[in-house]
Coordinates of N, CA and C in Angstrom, one line a residue:
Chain A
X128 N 17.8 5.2 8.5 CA 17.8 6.0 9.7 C 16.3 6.3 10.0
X129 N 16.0 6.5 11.7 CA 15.0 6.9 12.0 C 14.2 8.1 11.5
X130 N 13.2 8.8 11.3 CA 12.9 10.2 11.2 C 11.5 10.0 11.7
X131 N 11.2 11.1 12.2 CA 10.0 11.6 12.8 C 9.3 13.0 12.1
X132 N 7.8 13.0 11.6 CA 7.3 13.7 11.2 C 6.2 14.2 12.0
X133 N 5.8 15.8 11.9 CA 4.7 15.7 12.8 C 4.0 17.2 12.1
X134 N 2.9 17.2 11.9 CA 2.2 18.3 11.2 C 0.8 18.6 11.7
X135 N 0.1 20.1 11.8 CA 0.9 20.4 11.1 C 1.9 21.4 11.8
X136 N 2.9 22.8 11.5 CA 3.6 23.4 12.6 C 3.2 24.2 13.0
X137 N 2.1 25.2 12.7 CA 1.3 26.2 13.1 C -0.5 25.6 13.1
X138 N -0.4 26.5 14.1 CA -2.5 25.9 14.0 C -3.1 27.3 15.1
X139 N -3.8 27.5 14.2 CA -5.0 28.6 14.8 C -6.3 28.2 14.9
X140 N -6.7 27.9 15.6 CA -8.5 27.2 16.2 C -9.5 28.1 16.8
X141 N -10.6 28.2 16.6 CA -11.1 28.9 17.6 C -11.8 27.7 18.5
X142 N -12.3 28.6 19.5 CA -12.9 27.8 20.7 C -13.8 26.8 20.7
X143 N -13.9 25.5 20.3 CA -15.0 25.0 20.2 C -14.9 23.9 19.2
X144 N -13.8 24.6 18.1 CA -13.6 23.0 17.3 C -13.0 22.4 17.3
X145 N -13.1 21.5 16.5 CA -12.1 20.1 16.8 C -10.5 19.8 16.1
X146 N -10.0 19.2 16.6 CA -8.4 19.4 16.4 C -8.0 17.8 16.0
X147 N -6.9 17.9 15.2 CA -6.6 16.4 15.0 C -5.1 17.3 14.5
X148 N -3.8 16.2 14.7 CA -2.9 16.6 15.2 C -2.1 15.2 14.5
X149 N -1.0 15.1 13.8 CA -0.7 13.8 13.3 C 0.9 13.9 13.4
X150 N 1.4 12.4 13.6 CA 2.6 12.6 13.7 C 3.0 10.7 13.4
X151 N 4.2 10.7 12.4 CA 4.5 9.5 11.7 C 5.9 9.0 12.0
X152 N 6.5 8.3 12.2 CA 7.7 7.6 12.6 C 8.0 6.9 11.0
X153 N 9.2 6.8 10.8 CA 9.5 6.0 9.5 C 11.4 5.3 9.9
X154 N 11.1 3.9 9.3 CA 12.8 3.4 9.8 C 12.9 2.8 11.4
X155 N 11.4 2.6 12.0 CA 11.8 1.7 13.0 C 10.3 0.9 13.1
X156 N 10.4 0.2 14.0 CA 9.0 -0.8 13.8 C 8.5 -1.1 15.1
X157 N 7.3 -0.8 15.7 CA 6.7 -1.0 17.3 C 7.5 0.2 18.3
X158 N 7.4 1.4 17.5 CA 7.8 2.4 18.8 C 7.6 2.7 19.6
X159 N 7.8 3.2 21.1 CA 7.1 4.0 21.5 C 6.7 5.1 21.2
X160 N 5.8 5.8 21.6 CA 5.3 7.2 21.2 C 4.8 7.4 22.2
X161 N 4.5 9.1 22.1 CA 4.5 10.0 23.4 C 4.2 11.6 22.2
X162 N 3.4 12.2 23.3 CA 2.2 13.6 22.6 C 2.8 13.9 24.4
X163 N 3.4 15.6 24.1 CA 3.7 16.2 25.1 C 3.3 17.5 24.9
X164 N 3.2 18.0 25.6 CA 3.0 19.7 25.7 C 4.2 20.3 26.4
X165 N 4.1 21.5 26.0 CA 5.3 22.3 26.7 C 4.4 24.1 26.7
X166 N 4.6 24.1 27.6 CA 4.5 25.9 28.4 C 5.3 26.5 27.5
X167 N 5.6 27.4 27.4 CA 6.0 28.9 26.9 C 7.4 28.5 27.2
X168 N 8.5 28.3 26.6 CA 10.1 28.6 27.6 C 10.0 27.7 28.3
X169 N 9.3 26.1 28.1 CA 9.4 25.8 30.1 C 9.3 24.4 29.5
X170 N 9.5 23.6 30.7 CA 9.6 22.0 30.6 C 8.2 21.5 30.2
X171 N 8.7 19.9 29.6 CA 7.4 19.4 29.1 C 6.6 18.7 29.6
X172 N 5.2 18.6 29.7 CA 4.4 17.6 29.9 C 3.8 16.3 29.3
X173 N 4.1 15.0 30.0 CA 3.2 14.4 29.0 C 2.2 13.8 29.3
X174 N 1.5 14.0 28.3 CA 0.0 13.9 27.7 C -0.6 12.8 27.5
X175 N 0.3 11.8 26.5 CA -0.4 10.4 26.5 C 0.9 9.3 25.9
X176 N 1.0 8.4 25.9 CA 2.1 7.3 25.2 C 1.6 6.0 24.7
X177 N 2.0 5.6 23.6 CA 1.6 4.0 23.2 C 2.7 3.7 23.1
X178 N 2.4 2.0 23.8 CA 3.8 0.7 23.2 C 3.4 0.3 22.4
X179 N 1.9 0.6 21.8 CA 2.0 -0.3 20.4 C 0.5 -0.2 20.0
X180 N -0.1 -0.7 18.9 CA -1.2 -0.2 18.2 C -2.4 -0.3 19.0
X181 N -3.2 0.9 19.3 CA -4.3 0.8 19.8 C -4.3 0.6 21.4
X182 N -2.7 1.2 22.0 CA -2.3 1.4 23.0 C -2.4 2.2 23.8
X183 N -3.3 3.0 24.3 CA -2.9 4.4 24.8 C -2.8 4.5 26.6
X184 N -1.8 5.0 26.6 CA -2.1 5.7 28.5 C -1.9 6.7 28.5
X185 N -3.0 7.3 29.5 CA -2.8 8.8 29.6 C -2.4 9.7 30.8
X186 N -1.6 10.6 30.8 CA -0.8 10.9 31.9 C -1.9 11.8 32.3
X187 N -2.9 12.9 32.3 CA -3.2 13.7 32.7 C -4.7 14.1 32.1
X188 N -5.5 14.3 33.2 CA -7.0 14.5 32.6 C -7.3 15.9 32.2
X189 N -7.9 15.6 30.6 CA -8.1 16.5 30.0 C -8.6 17.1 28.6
X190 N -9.1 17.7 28.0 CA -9.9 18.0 26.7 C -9.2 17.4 25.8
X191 N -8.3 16.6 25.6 CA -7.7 15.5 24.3 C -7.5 14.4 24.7
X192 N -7.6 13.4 23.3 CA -7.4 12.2 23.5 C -6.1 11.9 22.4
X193 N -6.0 10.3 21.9 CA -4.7 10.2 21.1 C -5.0 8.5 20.7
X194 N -4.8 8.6 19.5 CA -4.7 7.6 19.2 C -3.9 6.5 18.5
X195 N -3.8 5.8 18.4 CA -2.8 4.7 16.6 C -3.2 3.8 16.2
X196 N -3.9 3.8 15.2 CA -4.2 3.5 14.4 C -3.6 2.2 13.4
X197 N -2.6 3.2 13.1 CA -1.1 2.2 12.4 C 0.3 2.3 13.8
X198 N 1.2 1.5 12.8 CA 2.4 1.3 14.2 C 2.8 2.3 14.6
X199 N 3.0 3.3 13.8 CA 4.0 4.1 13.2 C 2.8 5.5 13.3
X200 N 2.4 5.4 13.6 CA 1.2 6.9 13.5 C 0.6 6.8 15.1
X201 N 0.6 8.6 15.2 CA 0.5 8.5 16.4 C -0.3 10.0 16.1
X202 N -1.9 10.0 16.7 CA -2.9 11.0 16.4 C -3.5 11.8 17.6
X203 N -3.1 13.5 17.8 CA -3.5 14.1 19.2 C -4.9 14.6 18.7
X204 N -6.0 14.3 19.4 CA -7.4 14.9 19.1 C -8.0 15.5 20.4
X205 N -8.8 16.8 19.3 CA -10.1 16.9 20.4 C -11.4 17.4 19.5
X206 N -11.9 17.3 20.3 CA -13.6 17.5 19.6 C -14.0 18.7 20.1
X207 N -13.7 19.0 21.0 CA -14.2 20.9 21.4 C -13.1 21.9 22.2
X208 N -11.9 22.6 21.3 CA -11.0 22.8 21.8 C -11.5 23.8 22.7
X209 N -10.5 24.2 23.6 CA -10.6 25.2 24.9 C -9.5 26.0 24.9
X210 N -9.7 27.2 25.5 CA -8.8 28.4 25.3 C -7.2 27.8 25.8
X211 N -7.8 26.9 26.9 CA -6.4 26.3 27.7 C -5.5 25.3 26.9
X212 N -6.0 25.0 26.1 CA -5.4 24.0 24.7 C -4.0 24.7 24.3
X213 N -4.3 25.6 24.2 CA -3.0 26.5 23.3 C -1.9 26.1 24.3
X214 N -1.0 26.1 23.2 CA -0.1 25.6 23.6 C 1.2 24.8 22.3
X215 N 2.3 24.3 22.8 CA 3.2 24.0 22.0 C 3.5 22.5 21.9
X216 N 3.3 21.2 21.0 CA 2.9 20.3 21.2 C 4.1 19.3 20.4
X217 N 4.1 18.0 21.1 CA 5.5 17.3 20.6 C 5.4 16.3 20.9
X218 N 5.6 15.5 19.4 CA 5.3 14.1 19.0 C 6.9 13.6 19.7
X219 N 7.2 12.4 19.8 CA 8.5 12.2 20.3 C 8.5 10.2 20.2
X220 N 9.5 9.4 19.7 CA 9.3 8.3 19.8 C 11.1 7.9 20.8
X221 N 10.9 6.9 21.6 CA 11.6 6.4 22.0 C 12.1 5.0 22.1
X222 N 13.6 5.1 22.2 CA 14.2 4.4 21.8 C 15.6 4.1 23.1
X223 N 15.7 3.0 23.9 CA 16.4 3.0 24.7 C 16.8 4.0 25.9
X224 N 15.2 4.7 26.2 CA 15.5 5.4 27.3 C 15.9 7.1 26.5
X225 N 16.3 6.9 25.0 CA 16.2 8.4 24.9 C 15.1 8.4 24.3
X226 N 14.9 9.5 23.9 CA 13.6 10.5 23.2 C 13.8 10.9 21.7
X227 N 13.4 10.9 20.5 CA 13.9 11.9 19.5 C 11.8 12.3 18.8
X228 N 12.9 13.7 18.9 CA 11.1 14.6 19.2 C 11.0 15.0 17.3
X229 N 9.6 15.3 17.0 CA 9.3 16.2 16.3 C 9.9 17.1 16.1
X230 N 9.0 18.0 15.0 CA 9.3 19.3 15.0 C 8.1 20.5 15.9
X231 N 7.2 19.7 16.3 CA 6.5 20.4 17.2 C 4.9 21.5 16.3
X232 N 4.2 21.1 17.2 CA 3.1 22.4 16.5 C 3.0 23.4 17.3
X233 N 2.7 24.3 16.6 CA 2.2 25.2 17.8 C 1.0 25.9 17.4
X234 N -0.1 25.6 18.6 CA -1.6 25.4 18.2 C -1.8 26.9 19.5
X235 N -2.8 27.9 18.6 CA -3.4 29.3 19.4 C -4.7 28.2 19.3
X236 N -5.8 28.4 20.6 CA -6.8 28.5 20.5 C -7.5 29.5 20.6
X237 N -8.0 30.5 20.2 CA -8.8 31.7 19.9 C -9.8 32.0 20.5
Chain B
X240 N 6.4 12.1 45.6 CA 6.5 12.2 44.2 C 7.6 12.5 43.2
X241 N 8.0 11.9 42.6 CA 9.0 12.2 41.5 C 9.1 13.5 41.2
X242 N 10.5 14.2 41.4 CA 10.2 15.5 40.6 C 11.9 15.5 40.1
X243 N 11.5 16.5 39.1 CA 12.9 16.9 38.5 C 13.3 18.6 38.8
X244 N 14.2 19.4 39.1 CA 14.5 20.6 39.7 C 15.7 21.0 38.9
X245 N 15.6 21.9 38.1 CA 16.6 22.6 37.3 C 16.7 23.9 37.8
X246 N 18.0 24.6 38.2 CA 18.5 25.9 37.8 C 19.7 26.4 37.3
X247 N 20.0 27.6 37.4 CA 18.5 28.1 37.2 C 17.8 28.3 36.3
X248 N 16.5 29.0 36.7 CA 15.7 29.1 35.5 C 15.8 30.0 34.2
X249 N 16.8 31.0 34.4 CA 17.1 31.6 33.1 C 18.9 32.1 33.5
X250 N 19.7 32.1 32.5 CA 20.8 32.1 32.7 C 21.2 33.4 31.5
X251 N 22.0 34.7 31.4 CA 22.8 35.3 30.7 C 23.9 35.6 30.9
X252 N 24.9 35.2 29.8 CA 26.1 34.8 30.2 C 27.1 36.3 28.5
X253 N 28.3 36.2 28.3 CA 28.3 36.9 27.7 C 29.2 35.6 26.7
X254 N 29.7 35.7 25.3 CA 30.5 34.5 24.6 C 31.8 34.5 25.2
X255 N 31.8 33.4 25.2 CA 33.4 32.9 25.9 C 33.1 32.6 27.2
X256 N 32.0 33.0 28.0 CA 32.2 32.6 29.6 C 31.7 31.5 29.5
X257 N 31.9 30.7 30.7 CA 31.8 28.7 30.8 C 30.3 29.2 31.8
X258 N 29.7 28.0 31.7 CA 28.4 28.1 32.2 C 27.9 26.4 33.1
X259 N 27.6 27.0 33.7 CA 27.2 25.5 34.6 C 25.9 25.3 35.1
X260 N 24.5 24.2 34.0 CA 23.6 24.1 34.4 C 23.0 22.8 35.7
X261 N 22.5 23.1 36.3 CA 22.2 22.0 37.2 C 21.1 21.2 37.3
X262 N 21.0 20.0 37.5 CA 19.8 19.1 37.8 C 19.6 18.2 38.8
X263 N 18.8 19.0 39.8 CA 18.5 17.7 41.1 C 17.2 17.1 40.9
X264 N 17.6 16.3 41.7 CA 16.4 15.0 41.6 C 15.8 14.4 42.5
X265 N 14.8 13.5 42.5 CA 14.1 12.7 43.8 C 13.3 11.9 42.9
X266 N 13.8 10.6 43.1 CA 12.8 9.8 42.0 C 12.4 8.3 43.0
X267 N 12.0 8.0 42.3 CA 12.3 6.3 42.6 C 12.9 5.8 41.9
X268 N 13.9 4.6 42.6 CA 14.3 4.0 41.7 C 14.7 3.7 40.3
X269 N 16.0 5.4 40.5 CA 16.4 5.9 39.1 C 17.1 4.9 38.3
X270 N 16.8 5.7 36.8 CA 17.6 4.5 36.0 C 18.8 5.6 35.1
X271 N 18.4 6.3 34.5 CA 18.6 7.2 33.9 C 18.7 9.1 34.0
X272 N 20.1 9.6 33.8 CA 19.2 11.0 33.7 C 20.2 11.6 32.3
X273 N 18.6 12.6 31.5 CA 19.3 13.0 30.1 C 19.2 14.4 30.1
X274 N 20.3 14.8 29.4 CA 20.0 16.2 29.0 C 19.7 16.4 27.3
X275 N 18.5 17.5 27.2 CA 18.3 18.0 25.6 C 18.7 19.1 25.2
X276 N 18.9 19.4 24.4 CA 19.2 21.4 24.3 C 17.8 21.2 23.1
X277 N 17.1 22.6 23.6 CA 15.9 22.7 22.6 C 16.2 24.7 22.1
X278 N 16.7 24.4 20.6 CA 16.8 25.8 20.3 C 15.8 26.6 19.5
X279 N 14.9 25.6 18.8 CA 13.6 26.3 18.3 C 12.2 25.8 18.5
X280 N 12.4 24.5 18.0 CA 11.8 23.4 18.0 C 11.7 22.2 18.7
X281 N 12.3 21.4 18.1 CA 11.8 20.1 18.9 C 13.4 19.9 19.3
X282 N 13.3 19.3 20.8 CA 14.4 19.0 21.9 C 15.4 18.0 21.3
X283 N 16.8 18.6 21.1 CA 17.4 17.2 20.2 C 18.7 16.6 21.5
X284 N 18.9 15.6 21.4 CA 19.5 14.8 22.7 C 21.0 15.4 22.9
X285 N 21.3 15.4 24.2 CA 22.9 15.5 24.2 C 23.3 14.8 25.5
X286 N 23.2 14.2 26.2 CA 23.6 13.1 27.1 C 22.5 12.3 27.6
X287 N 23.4 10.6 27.8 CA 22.2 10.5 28.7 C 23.3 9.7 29.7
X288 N 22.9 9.6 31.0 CA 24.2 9.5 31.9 C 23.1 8.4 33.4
X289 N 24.2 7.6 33.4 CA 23.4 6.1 34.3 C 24.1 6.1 35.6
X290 N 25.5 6.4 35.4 CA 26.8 5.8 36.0 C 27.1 7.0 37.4
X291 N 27.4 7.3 38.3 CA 27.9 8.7 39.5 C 29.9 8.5 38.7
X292 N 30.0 9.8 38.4 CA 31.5 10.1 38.3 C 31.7 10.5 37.1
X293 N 31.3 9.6 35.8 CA 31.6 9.6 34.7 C 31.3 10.6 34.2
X294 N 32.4 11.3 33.6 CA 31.5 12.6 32.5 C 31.9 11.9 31.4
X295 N 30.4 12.7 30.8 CA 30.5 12.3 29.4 C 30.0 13.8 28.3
X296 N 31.4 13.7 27.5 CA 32.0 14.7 27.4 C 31.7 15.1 25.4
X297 N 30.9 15.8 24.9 CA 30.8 16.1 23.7 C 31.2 17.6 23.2
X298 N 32.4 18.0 22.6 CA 32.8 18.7 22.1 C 33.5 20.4 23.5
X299 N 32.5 20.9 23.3 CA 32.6 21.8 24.5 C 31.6 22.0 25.7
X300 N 30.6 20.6 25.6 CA 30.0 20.5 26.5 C 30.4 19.4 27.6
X301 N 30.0 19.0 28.5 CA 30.1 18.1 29.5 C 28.9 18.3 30.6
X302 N 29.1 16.6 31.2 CA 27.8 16.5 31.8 C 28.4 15.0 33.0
X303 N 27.9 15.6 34.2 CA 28.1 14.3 35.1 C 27.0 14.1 36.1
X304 N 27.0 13.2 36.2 CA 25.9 12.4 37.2 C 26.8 12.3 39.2
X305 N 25.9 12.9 39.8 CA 26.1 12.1 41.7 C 24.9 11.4 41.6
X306 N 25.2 10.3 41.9 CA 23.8 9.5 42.3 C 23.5 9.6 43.8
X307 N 24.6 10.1 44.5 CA 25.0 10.1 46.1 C 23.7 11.2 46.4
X308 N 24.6 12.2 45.9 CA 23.7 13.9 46.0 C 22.6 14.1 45.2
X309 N 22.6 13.3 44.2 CA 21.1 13.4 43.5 C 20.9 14.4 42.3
X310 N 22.1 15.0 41.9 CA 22.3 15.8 41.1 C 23.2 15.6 39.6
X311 N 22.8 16.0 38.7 CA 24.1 16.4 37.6 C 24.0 18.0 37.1
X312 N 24.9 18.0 36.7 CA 25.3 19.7 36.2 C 26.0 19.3 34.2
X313 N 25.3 20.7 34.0 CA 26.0 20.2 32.6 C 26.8 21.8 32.3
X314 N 28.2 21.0 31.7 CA 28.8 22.6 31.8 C 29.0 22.8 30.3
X315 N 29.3 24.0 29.6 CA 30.0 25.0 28.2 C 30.5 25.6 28.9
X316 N 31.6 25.2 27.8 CA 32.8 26.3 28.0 C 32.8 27.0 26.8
X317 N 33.5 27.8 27.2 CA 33.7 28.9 25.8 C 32.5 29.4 24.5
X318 N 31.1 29.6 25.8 CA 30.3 29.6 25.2 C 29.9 30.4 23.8
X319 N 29.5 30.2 23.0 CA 28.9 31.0 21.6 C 27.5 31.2 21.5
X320 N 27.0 32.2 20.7 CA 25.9 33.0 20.7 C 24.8 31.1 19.8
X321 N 25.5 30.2 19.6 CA 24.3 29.1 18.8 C 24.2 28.5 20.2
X322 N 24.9 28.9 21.4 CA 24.7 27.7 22.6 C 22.8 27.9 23.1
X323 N 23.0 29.2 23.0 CA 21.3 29.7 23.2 C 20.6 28.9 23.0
X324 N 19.8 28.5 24.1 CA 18.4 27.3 24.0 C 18.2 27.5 25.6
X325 N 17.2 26.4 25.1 CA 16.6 25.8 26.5 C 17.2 24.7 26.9
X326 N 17.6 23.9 28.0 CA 18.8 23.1 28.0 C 17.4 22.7 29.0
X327 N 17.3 21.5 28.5 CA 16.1 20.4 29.2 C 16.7 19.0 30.0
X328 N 16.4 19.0 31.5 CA 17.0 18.0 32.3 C 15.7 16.7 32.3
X329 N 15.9 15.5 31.8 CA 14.7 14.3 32.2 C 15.5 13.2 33.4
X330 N 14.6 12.7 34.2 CA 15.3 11.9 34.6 C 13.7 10.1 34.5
X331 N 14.7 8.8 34.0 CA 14.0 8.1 34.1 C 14.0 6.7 35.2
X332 N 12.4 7.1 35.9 CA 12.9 6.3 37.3 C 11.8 5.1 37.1
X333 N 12.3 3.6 37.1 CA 11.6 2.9 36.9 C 11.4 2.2 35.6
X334 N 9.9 1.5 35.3 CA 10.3 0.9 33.9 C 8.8 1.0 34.1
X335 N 8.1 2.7 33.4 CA 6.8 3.0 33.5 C 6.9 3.7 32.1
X336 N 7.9 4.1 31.1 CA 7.7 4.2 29.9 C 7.8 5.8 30.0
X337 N 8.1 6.7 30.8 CA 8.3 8.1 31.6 C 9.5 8.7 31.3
X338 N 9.3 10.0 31.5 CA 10.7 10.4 32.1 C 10.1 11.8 32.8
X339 N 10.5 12.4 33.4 CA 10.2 12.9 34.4 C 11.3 14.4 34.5
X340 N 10.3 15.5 33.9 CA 11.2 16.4 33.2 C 11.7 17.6 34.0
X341 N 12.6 17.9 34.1 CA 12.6 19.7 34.5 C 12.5 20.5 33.9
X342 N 12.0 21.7 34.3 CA 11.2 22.5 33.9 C 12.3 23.4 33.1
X343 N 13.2 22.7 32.9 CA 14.3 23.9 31.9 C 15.4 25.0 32.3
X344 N 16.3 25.2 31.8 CA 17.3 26.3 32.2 C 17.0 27.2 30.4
X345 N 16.9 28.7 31.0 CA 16.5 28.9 29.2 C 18.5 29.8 29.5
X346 N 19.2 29.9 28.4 CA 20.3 30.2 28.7 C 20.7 31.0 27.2
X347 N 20.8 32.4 27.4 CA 20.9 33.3 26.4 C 22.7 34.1 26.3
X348 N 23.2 33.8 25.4 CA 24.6 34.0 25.0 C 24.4 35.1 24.4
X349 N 25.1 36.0 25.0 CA 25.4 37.4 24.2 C 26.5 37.5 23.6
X350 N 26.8 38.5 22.1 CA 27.9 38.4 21.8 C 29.1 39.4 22.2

């Protein structure tokens, strides 16, 4: 069976350094993936998606990038985080139109 | 532009009363619309619905699609204090790799 990992689940940063953000799929091969954010209580945004290694498109301009590296790994970065960063963040791979998410981080920027 | 429109936006209900969340839509050329319940963490699936009419029906939930009106609603009945979450509507329009989310119903069971 599928599983999705994503680490790590807490993150405290202060303003200015750099973030790296990892999240691994195991039990499927050529996923999609998707790095979303979510508001407080509220629907999600997404952030960036690959169909496949060294694939990225990005929905929305902004202080992170994302990368893969491998099939199955899927990496949220930034090099100088911003207060506006903070926030709750979610690996997710798809599969026929549904979604199966992470466990999510949730990153304070300071 | 694509949007997805859920309410409402926060719901309290007391255990045992039936609840009925809604999801309208405006897409392009829809394919798909899903619902997630998110109770801590990460958003875990509970329909996903193609068809106008059909409910599709898990345990003491239910969920149907109008493609006419542009809406689905997802109902509990007899709800319980674990129904509590965020009950997340996506809809996917197109073959852009998307889904196109609403902004959530947060829905708190009292006991």
């Amino acid at each position: 069976s599928q599983t999705i990992h994503q680490w790590p689940a807490t993150l405290v940063q202060p303003v200015g350094s750099p973030l790296s953000l990892e999240c691994t799929v195991e039990g499927t091969s050529n996923p999609n993936l998707y790095w979303y954010r979510q508001a407080a209580g509220r629907g999600l945004q997404l952030l960036f998606y690959s169909v496949g290694i060294g694939q990225i498109s990005s929905e929305v301009p902004q202080n992170l990038s994302a990368s893969r590296p491998q099939d199955r790994q899927f990496i949220l970065s930034s090099k100088k985080l911003l207060l506006s960063d903070s926030g709750f963040y979610l690996c997710a791979w798809g599969y026929n139109e549904k979604l199966f998410f992470g466990s999510g981080t949730q990153l304070s920027v300071l | 532009e694509d949007k997805v429109v859920q309410s409402p936006l926060s719901l309290v209900v007391h255990e045992g009363d039936t609840v009925t969340l809604n999801c309208s839509y405006e897409v392009t050329n829809f394919r798909s619309l899903l619902w997630y319940k998110q109770e801590k963490k990460a958003p875990t699936f509970l329909f996903m619905l193609t068809s106008s009419g059909i409910e599709k029906k898990s345990g003491r939930l239910s969920s149907i699609l109008d493609k006419k009106e542009l809406f689905s609603i997802l109902n509990i009945t007899a709800t319980q204090t674990g129904d509590s979450a965020i009950y997340l509507c996506a809809v996917e329009a197109d073959s852009n790799y998307q889904l196109i989310w609403g902004a959530g119903t947060k829905l708190i069971i009292k006991p």
